[in-house]
Amino acid sequence: PLYAIQPGTPPDSPPTQQGPVWLRSYPNAMVAVNPSNVAATVSLGAAGQVVMGPESAAIETGGHLVTSG
């Protein structure tokens, strides 16, 4: 379940942006949020290229990908 994911200590560095998607790398996970109203493709850690729908989020951890709607 989503609440069981343990990404690790929050980084001191700011998130980065790939197109409309904001990314943040944690010790055990990569988190992406697409707040825009358009789909976008991003590189998400071990998951590789991920197409993110509008207003969606994704977490890659240990080679597994968890996405919102």
N, CA, C and O atoms as a CHARMM CRD file, in Angstrom:
* protein
*
  276
    1    1 PRO  N      0.82000  -1.19900   0.00000 PROA 1      0.00000
    2    1 PRO  CA     0.00000   0.00000   0.00000 PROA 1      0.00000
    3    1 PRO  C      0.85900   1.25700   0.00000 PROA 1      0.00000
    4    1 PRO  O      2.01700   1.23600   0.41900 PROA 1      0.00000
    5    2 LEU  N      0.29200   2.31700  -0.46200 PROA 2      0.00000
    6    2 LEU  CA     1.01300   3.57900  -0.59100 PROA 2      0.00000
    7    2 LEU  C      1.58500   4.04800   0.74300 PROA 2      0.00000
    8    2 LEU  O      2.71400   4.53700   0.77900 PROA 2      0.00000
    9    3 TYR  N      0.85200   3.91700   1.82000 PROA 3      0.00000
   10    3 TYR  CA     1.33200   4.39600   3.12000 PROA 3      0.00000
   11    3 TYR  C      2.50400   3.58200   3.65300 PROA 3      0.00000
   12    3 TYR  O      3.16600   4.00900   4.59900 PROA 3      0.00000
   13    4 ALA  N      2.77400   2.42300   3.06700 PROA 4      0.00000
   14    4 ALA  CA     3.88200   1.58200   3.51700 PROA 4      0.00000
   15    4 ALA  C      5.21100   1.94700   2.84900 PROA 4      0.00000
   16    4 ALA  O      6.25900   1.44200   3.25100 PROA 4      0.00000
   17    5 ILE  N      5.18000   2.80900   1.84200 PROA 5      0.00000
   18    5 ILE  CA     6.40300   3.21200   1.15500 PROA 5      0.00000
   19    5 ILE  C      7.23900   4.08000   2.08400 PROA 5      0.00000
   20    5 ILE  O      6.73400   5.03100   2.68100 PROA 5      0.00000
   21    6 GLN  N      8.51300   3.74900   2.20200 PROA 6      0.00000
   22    6 GLN  CA     9.42800   4.51500   3.03400 PROA 6      0.00000
   23    6 GLN  C     10.51400   5.11100   2.13900 PROA 6      0.00000
   24    6 GLN  O     11.54000   4.47300   1.90400 PROA 6      0.00000
   25    7 PRO  N     10.29500   6.32800   1.63800 PROA 7      0.00000
   26    7 PRO  CA    11.24100   6.90600   0.68700 PROA 7      0.00000
   27    7 PRO  C     12.59300   7.28100   1.29400 PROA 7      0.00000
   28    7 PRO  O     13.58200   7.39600   0.56900 PROA 7      0.00000
   29    8 GLY  N     12.64700   7.47100   2.59400 PROA 8      0.00000
   30    8 GLY  CA    13.89200   7.87500   3.23800 PROA 8      0.00000
   31    8 GLY  C     13.83700   9.33500   3.65500 PROA 8      0.00000
   32    8 GLY  O     12.80700   9.99600   3.52600 PROA 8      0.00000
   33    9 THR  N     14.94300   9.81900   4.14900 PROA 9      0.00000
   34    9 THR  CA    15.04400  11.18900   4.64700 PROA 9      0.00000
   35    9 THR  C     14.82400  12.19300   3.51600 PROA 9      0.00000
   36    9 THR  O     15.43000  12.06700   2.45200 PROA 9      0.00000
   37   10 PRO  N     13.96700  13.18200   3.73400 PROA 10     0.00000
   38   10 PRO  CA    13.75900  14.19900   2.69900 PROA 10     0.00000
   39   10 PRO  C     15.07900  14.90200   2.35900 PROA 10     0.00000
   40   10 PRO  O     15.85300  15.25100   3.25000 PROA 10     0.00000
   41   11 PRO  N     15.32000  15.10300   1.06900 PROA 11     0.00000
   42   11 PRO  CA    16.57100  15.75100   0.67000 PROA 11     0.00000
   43   11 PRO  C     16.56800  17.24900   0.97300 PROA 11     0.00000
   44   11 PRO  O     15.51300  17.87100   1.10200 PROA 11     0.00000
   45   12 ASP  N     17.76500  17.81000   1.08200 PROA 12     0.00000
   46   12 ASP  CA    17.90400  19.25400   1.27000 PROA 12     0.00000
   47   12 ASP  C     17.77300  20.00300  -0.05600 PROA 12     0.00000
   48   12 ASP  O     17.46200  21.19400  -0.07900 PROA 12     0.00000
   49   13 SER  N     18.01300  19.29600  -1.14900 PROA 13     0.00000
   50   13 SER  CA    17.97400  19.94200  -2.46100 PROA 13     0.00000
   51   13 SER  C     16.53300  20.17100  -2.90900 PROA 13     0.00000
   52   13 SER  O     15.63300  19.42300  -2.52600 PROA 13     0.00000
   53   14 PRO  N     16.31700  21.20200  -3.71600 PROA 14     0.00000
   54   14 PRO  CA    14.96400  21.47800  -4.20700 PROA 14     0.00000
   55   14 PRO  C     14.55600  20.45700  -5.27300 PROA 14     0.00000
   56   14 PRO  O     15.41500  19.78500  -5.84500 PROA 14     0.00000
   57   15 PRO  N     13.26400  20.33800  -5.54200 PROA 15     0.00000
   58   15 PRO  CA    12.82700  19.44300  -6.61300 PROA 15     0.00000
   59   15 PRO  C     13.30000  19.97400  -7.96500 PROA 15     0.00000
   60   15 PRO  O     13.59700  21.15900  -8.11500 PROA 15     0.00000
   61   16 THR  N     13.36200  19.07500  -8.94200 PROA 16     0.00000
   62   16 THR  CA    13.70800  19.47000 -10.30400 PROA 16     0.00000
   63   16 THR  C     12.45700  19.38700 -11.15900 PROA 16     0.00000
   64   16 THR  O     11.44800  18.81300 -10.74900 PROA 16     0.00000
   65   17 GLN  N     12.52900  19.96100 -12.34500 PROA 17     0.00000
   66   17 GLN  CA    11.35900  19.97800 -13.21700 PROA 17     0.00000
   67   17 GLN  C     11.71500  19.40800 -14.58500 PROA 17     0.00000
   68   17 GLN  O     12.73300  19.76800 -15.17500 PROA 17     0.00000
   69   18 GLN  N     10.85300  18.50300 -15.08800 PROA 18     0.00000
   70   18 GLN  CA    10.94000  17.97300 -16.44700 PROA 18     0.00000
   71   18 GLN  C      9.62600  18.33600 -17.11800 PROA 18     0.00000
   72   18 GLN  O      8.61200  17.68100 -16.88100 PROA 18     0.00000
   73   19 GLY  N      9.62700  19.36000 -17.94400 PROA 19     0.00000
   74   19 GLY  CA     8.37600  19.83500 -18.52600 PROA 19     0.00000
   75   19 GLY  C      7.46900  20.31000 -17.40000 PROA 19     0.00000
   76   19 GLY  O      7.90700  21.07400 -16.54000 PROA 19     0.00000
   77   20 PRO  N      6.21200  19.87100 -17.38900 PROA 20     0.00000
   78   20 PRO  CA     5.30800  20.30800 -16.32900 PROA 20     0.00000
   79   20 PRO  C      5.42600  19.47800 -15.03500 PROA 20     0.00000
   80   20 PRO  O      4.76000  19.78000 -14.04500 PROA 20     0.00000
   81   21 VAL  N      6.26400  18.44300 -15.04500 PROA 21     0.00000
   82   21 VAL  CA     6.35900  17.49700 -13.92000 PROA 21     0.00000
   83   21 VAL  C      7.47800  17.89600 -12.96800 PROA 21     0.00000
   84   21 VAL  O      8.58900  18.21800 -13.38900 PROA 21     0.00000
   85   22 TRP  N      7.16100  17.86900 -11.67500 PROA 22     0.00000
   86   22 TRP  CA     8.14700  18.12600 -10.62200 PROA 22     0.00000
   87   22 TRP  C      8.63200  16.79700 -10.07000 PROA 22     0.00000
   88   22 TRP  O      7.82700  15.91000  -9.78700 PROA 22     0.00000
   89   23 LEU  N      9.96900  16.65100  -9.91000 PROA 23     0.00000
   90   23 LEU  CA    10.59000  15.41100  -9.43900 PROA 23     0.00000
   91   23 LEU  C     11.41000  15.67400  -8.18700 PROA 23     0.00000
   92   23 LEU  O     12.03500  16.72400  -8.03800 PROA 23     0.00000
   93   24 ARG  N     11.39100  14.70300  -7.29800 PROA 24     0.00000
   94   24 ARG  CA    12.25700  14.77600  -6.12400 PROA 24     0.00000
   95   24 ARG  C     12.80500  13.37800  -5.87300 PROA 24     0.00000
   96   24 ARG  O     12.06400  12.39600  -5.83700 PROA 24     0.00000
   97   25 SER  N     14.12100  13.31600  -5.70000 PROA 25     0.00000
   98   25 SER  CA    14.78900  12.04200  -5.45800 PROA 25     0.00000
   99   25 SER  C     15.06200  11.87900  -3.96600 PROA 25     0.00000
  100   25 SER  O     15.66300  12.75200  -3.33900 PROA 25     0.00000
  101   26 TYR  N     14.62200  10.76800  -3.40900 PROA 26     0.00000
  102   26 TYR  CA    14.86400  10.40500  -2.00900 PROA 26     0.00000
  103   26 TYR  C     15.84200   9.23400  -1.98700 PROA 26     0.00000
  104   26 TYR  O     16.08800   8.64200  -3.03800 PROA 26     0.00000
  105   27 PRO  N     16.40800   8.87500  -0.84000 PROA 27     0.00000
  106   27 PRO  CA    17.33800   7.74400  -0.79600 PROA 27     0.00000
  107   27 PRO  C     16.73200   6.42800  -1.30900 PROA 27     0.00000
  108   27 PRO  O     17.43600   5.62700  -1.92400 PROA 27     0.00000
  109   28 ASN  N     15.44400   6.20000  -1.06400 PROA 28     0.00000
  110   28 ASN  CA    14.81900   4.92800  -1.43700 PROA 28     0.00000
  111   28 ASN  C     13.71100   5.06400  -2.46500 PROA 28     0.00000
  112   28 ASN  O     13.01200   4.08800  -2.73900 PROA 28     0.00000
  113   29 ALA  N     13.53100   6.23100  -3.03400 PROA 29     0.00000
  114   29 ALA  CA    12.42000   6.42700  -3.97000 PROA 29     0.00000
  115   29 ALA  C     12.62200   7.67000  -4.81900 PROA 29     0.00000
  116   29 ALA  O     13.40500   8.55900  -4.48600 PROA 29     0.00000
  117   30 MET  N     11.89500   7.70300  -5.92100 PROA 30     0.00000
  118   30 MET  CA    11.81200   8.88500  -6.77900 PROA 30     0.00000
  119   30 MET  C     10.33800   9.24100  -6.85000 PROA 30     0.00000
  120   30 MET  O      9.50600   8.38400  -7.14800 PROA 30     0.00000
  121   31 VAL  N     10.00700  10.50700  -6.57700 PROA 31     0.00000
  122   31 VAL  CA     8.61400  10.96000  -6.54500 PROA 31     0.00000
  123   31 VAL  C      8.40700  11.98600  -7.65100 PROA 31     0.00000
  124   31 VAL  O      9.23100  12.88100  -7.84300 PROA 31     0.00000
  125   32 ALA  N      7.29500  11.84800  -8.38200 PROA 32     0.00000
  126   32 ALA  CA     6.97000  12.78100  -9.45300 PROA 32     0.00000
  127   32 ALA  C      5.52900  13.24900  -9.29200 PROA 32     0.00000
  128   32 ALA  O      4.64600  12.46300  -8.94600 PROA 32     0.00000
  129   33 VAL  N      5.29900  14.53400  -9.54400 PROA 33     0.00000
  130   33 VAL  CA     3.95500  15.11400  -9.46900 PROA 33     0.00000
  131   33 VAL  C      3.72800  15.94200 -10.73200 PROA 33     0.00000
  132   33 VAL  O      4.54400  16.79200 -11.08600 PROA 33     0.00000
  133   34 ASN  N      2.61900  15.68300 -11.39700 PROA 34     0.00000
  134   34 ASN  CA     2.24800  16.45800 -12.57600 PROA 34     0.00000
  135   34 ASN  C      1.00600  17.27500 -12.22400 PROA 34     0.00000
  136   34 ASN  O     -0.11300  16.77000 -12.31900 PROA 34     0.00000
  137   35 PRO  N      1.19200  18.53300 -11.81900 PROA 35     0.00000
  138   35 PRO  CA     0.04600  19.35200 -11.43700 PROA 35     0.00000
  139   35 PRO  C     -0.68000  19.97600 -12.63800 PROA 35     0.00000
  140   35 PRO  O     -1.71500  20.62100 -12.47300 PROA 35     0.00000
  141   36 SER  N     -0.13900  19.78300 -13.82700 PROA 36     0.00000
  142   36 SER  CA    -0.70000  20.43600 -15.01200 PROA 36     0.00000
  143   36 SER  C     -1.91900  19.68300 -15.55300 PROA 36     0.00000
  144   36 SER  O     -2.28300  18.61700 -15.05600 PROA 36     0.00000
  145   37 ASN  N     -2.53000  20.25700 -16.57100 PROA 37     0.00000
  146   37 ASN  CA    -3.69800  19.62000 -17.18700 PROA 37     0.00000
  147   37 ASN  C     -3.34400  18.90800 -18.49500 PROA 37     0.00000
  148   37 ASN  O     -4.22400  18.62600 -19.30800 PROA 37     0.00000
  149   38 VAL  N     -2.03300  18.61200 -18.70100 PROA 38     0.00000
  150   38 VAL  CA    -1.58500  17.87200 -19.87600 PROA 38     0.00000
  151   38 VAL  C     -0.72700  16.68500 -19.44700 PROA 38     0.00000
  152   38 VAL  O     -0.04200  16.74600 -18.42600 PROA 38     0.00000
  153   39 ALA  N     -0.76400  15.61000 -20.22700 PROA 39     0.00000
  154   39 ALA  CA     0.07400  14.44600 -19.95700 PROA 39     0.00000
  155   39 ALA  C      1.52700  14.77400 -20.27100 PROA 39     0.00000
  156   39 ALA  O      1.80600  15.64800 -21.09100 PROA 39     0.00000
  157   40 ALA  N      2.45100  14.07600 -19.62000 PROA 40     0.00000
  158   40 ALA  CA     3.87900  14.29100 -19.85000 PROA 40     0.00000
  159   40 ALA  C      4.62500  12.98800 -19.61200 PROA 40     0.00000
  160   40 ALA  O      4.21300  12.16600 -18.79400 PROA 40     0.00000
  161   41 THR  N      5.72800  12.80600 -20.33400 PROA 41     0.00000
  162   41 THR  CA     6.59200  11.63800 -20.16000 PROA 41     0.00000
  163   41 THR  C      7.84400  12.07600 -19.42800 PROA 41     0.00000
  164   41 THR  O      8.48100  13.06100 -19.80300 PROA 41     0.00000
  165   42 VAL  N      8.20300  11.32500 -18.35900 PROA 42     0.00000
  166   42 VAL  CA     9.39400  11.64200 -17.57400 PROA 42     0.00000
  167   42 VAL  C     10.20200  10.37700 -17.34100 PROA 42     0.00000
  168   42 VAL  O      9.67900   9.26500 -17.42200 PROA 42     0.00000
  169   43 SER  N     11.48000  10.55900 -17.05000 PROA 43     0.00000
  170   43 SER  CA    12.34300   9.45600 -16.65700 PROA 43     0.00000
  171   43 SER  C     12.23800   9.32100 -15.14900 PROA 43     0.00000
  172   43 SER  O     12.52600  10.26500 -14.41400 PROA 43     0.00000
  173   44 LEU  N     11.82000   8.13400 -14.68200 PROA 44     0.00000
  174   44 LEU  CA    11.53700   7.95400 -13.25200 PROA 44     0.00000
  175   44 LEU  C     12.30800   6.76300 -12.69300 PROA 44     0.00000
  176   44 LEU  O     11.75800   5.67400 -12.53100 PROA 44     0.00000
  177   45 GLY  N     13.58600   6.98500 -12.40100 PROA 45     0.00000
  178   45 GLY  CA    14.41300   5.96100 -11.78200 PROA 45     0.00000
  179   45 GLY  C     14.41500   4.64500 -12.53000 PROA 45     0.00000
  180   45 GLY  O     14.48300   4.62000 -13.75900 PROA 45     0.00000
  181   46 ALA  N     14.34000   3.53700 -11.78000 PROA 46     0.00000
  182   46 ALA  CA    14.37500   2.19500 -12.36100 PROA 46     0.00000
  183   46 ALA  C     13.14300   1.89100 -13.20400 PROA 46     0.00000
  184   46 ALA  O     13.15100   0.93300 -13.97700 PROA 46     0.00000
  185   47 ALA  N     12.09100   2.68400 -13.07300 PROA 47     0.00000
  186   47 ALA  CA    10.87200   2.47400 -13.86900 PROA 47     0.00000
  187   47 ALA  C     11.06000   2.94100 -15.30800 PROA 47     0.00000
  188   47 ALA  O     10.25700   2.60300 -16.17700 PROA 47     0.00000
  189   48 GLY  N     12.11300   3.71400 -15.56900 PROA 48     0.00000
  190   48 GLY  CA    12.36800   4.21000 -16.91900 PROA 48     0.00000
  191   48 GLY  C     11.42200   5.33400 -17.30200 PROA 48     0.00000
  192   48 GLY  O     11.05700   6.16200 -16.46700 PROA 48     0.00000
  193   49 GLN  N     11.02800   5.36000 -18.56100 PROA 49     0.00000
  194   49 GLN  CA    10.13500   6.40500 -19.06400 PROA 49     0.00000
  195   49 GLN  C      8.70300   6.11700 -18.61800 PROA 49     0.00000
  196   49 GLN  O      8.18600   5.02300 -18.84200 PROA 49     0.00000
  197   50 VAL  N      8.07600   7.09200 -17.99600 PROA 50     0.00000
  198   50 VAL  CA     6.71800   6.94200 -17.47500 PROA 50     0.00000
  199   50 VAL  C      5.85200   8.06000 -18.04200 PROA 50     0.00000
  200   50 VAL  O      6.21800   9.23400 -17.98700 PROA 50     0.00000
  201   51 VAL  N      4.69700   7.67900 -18.58700 PROA 51     0.00000
  202   51 VAL  CA     3.74300   8.67900 -19.05400 PROA 51     0.00000
  203   51 VAL  C      2.83600   9.02200 -17.88100 PROA 51     0.00000
  204   51 VAL  O      2.15100   8.15900 -17.33200 PROA 51     0.00000
  205   52 MET  N      2.84400  10.28400 -17.51200 PROA 52     0.00000
  206   52 MET  CA     2.02100  10.73900 -16.39500 PROA 52     0.00000
  207   52 MET  C      0.82900  11.51800 -16.92700 PROA 52     0.00000
  208   52 MET  O      0.97800  12.45000 -17.71800 PROA 52     0.00000
  209   53 GLY  N     -0.32600  11.13100 -16.49300 PROA 53     0.00000
  210   53 GLY  CA    -1.53300  11.82600 -16.89000 PROA 53     0.00000
  211   53 GLY  C     -1.62500  13.18100 -16.22500 PROA 53     0.00000
  212   53 GLY  O     -0.85100  13.48600 -15.31800 PROA 53     0.00000
  213   54 PRO  N     -2.56400  13.99500 -16.66800 PROA 54     0.00000
  214   54 PRO  CA    -2.77400  15.29200 -16.03500 PROA 54     0.00000
  215   54 PRO  C     -3.13000  15.13200 -14.55700 PROA 54     0.00000
  216   54 PRO  O     -3.82700  14.19200 -14.17500 PROA 54     0.00000
  217   55 GLU  N     -2.65100  16.04800 -13.74300 PROA 55     0.00000
  218   55 GLU  CA    -2.97000  16.07500 -12.30800 PROA 55     0.00000
  219   55 GLU  C     -2.76400  14.70800 -11.65300 PROA 55     0.00000
  220   55 GLU  O     -3.66800  14.17800 -11.00700 PROA 55     0.00000
  221   56 SER  N     -1.56000  14.13900 -11.82800 PROA 56     0.00000
  222   56 SER  CA    -1.27200  12.81100 -11.29300 PROA 56     0.00000
  223   56 SER  C      0.04600  12.81100 -10.53600 PROA 56     0.00000
  224   56 SER  O      0.78900  13.79200 -10.54600 PROA 56     0.00000
  225   57 ALA  N      0.31800  11.69400  -9.88100 PROA 57     0.00000
  226   57 ALA  CA     1.56300  11.52700  -9.13900 PROA 57     0.00000
  227   57 ALA  C      2.05200  10.09500  -9.31600 PROA 57     0.00000
  228   57 ALA  O      1.27000   9.19400  -9.61900 PROA 57     0.00000
  229   58 ALA  N      3.36300   9.89300  -9.12200 PROA 58     0.00000
  230   58 ALA  CA     3.94800   8.56700  -9.22100 PROA 58     0.00000
  231   58 ALA  C      5.12300   8.46900  -8.25800 PROA 58     0.00000
  232   58 ALA  O      5.82600   9.44800  -8.01100 PROA 58     0.00000
  233   59 ILE  N      5.32300   7.26500  -7.71900 PROA 59     0.00000
  234   59 ILE  CA     6.46100   6.98800  -6.85000 PROA 59     0.00000
  235   59 ILE  C      7.11900   5.71800  -7.35600 PROA 59     0.00000
  236   59 ILE  O      6.46100   4.69000  -7.51000 PROA 59     0.00000
  237   60 GLU  N      8.43400   5.79100  -7.61700 PROA 60     0.00000
  238   60 GLU  CA     9.21300   4.61100  -7.98500 PROA 60     0.00000
  239   60 GLU  C     10.06100   4.25400  -6.79000 PROA 60     0.00000
  240   60 GLU  O     10.79000   5.09500  -6.26300 PROA 60     0.00000
  241   61 THR  N      9.97000   3.00100  -6.35500 PROA 61     0.00000
  242   61 THR  CA    10.78900   2.53600  -5.24600 PROA 61     0.00000
  243   61 THR  C     11.12300   1.06600  -5.45200 PROA 61     0.00000
  244   61 THR  O     10.23300   0.24700  -5.68300 PROA 61     0.00000
  245   62 GLY  N     12.37500   0.74100  -5.36900 PROA 62     0.00000
  246   62 GLY  CA    12.80600  -0.64500  -5.51700 PROA 62     0.00000
  247   62 GLY  C     12.36900  -1.27800  -6.82700 PROA 62     0.00000
  248   62 GLY  O     12.08500  -2.47500  -6.86700 PROA 62     0.00000
  249   63 GLY  N     12.31000  -0.50300  -7.89200 PROA 63     0.00000
  250   63 GLY  CA    11.89500  -1.03100  -9.18100 PROA 63     0.00000
  251   63 GLY  C     10.40000  -1.15300  -9.35800 PROA 63     0.00000
  252   63 GLY  O      9.93900  -1.59400 -10.41100 PROA 63     0.00000
  253   64 HSD  N      9.63000  -0.77300  -8.35100 PROA 64     0.00000
  254   64 HSD  CA     8.16000  -0.81100  -8.42500 PROA 64     0.00000
  255   64 HSD  C      7.63300   0.59300  -8.64200 PROA 64     0.00000
  256   64 HSD  O      8.20800   1.56800  -8.15600 PROA 64     0.00000
  257   65 LEU  N      6.53700   0.68700  -9.37300 PROA 65     0.00000
  258   65 LEU  CA     5.94000   1.98200  -9.67000 PROA 65     0.00000
  259   65 LEU  C      4.52900   2.02600  -9.08900 PROA 65     0.00000
  260   65 LEU  O      3.71100   1.14600  -9.35400 PROA 65     0.00000
  261   66 VAL  N      4.25400   3.05700  -8.29800 PROA 66     0.00000
  262   66 VAL  CA     2.93100   3.29100  -7.73300 PROA 66     0.00000
  263   66 VAL  C      2.44200   4.60900  -8.31300 PROA 66     0.00000
  264   66 VAL  O      3.14200   5.61900  -8.24600 PROA 66     0.00000
  265   67 THR  N      1.23500   4.59800  -8.88600 PROA 67     0.00000
  266   67 THR  CA     0.70900   5.82300  -9.50500 PROA 67     0.00000
  267   67 THR  C     -0.66800   6.16600  -8.95900 PROA 67     0.00000
  268   67 THR  O     -1.38800   5.31000  -8.44500 PROA 67     0.00000
  269   68 SER  N     -1.01000   7.42800  -9.08400 PROA 68     0.00000
  270   68 SER  CA    -2.37100   7.86000  -8.75200 PROA 68     0.00000
  271   68 SER  C     -3.16700   7.84400 -10.03700 PROA 68     0.00000
  272   68 SER  O     -2.64700   8.17000 -11.10400 PROA 68     0.00000
  273   69 GLY  N     -4.41500   7.46800  -9.93600 PROA 69     0.00000
  274   69 GLY  CA    -5.35400   7.43500 -11.04200 PROA 69     0.00000
  275   69 GLY  C     -4.75100   7.60500 -12.32600 PROA 69     0.00000
  276   69 GLY  O     -5.44700   7.59600 -13.34200 PROA 69     0.00000
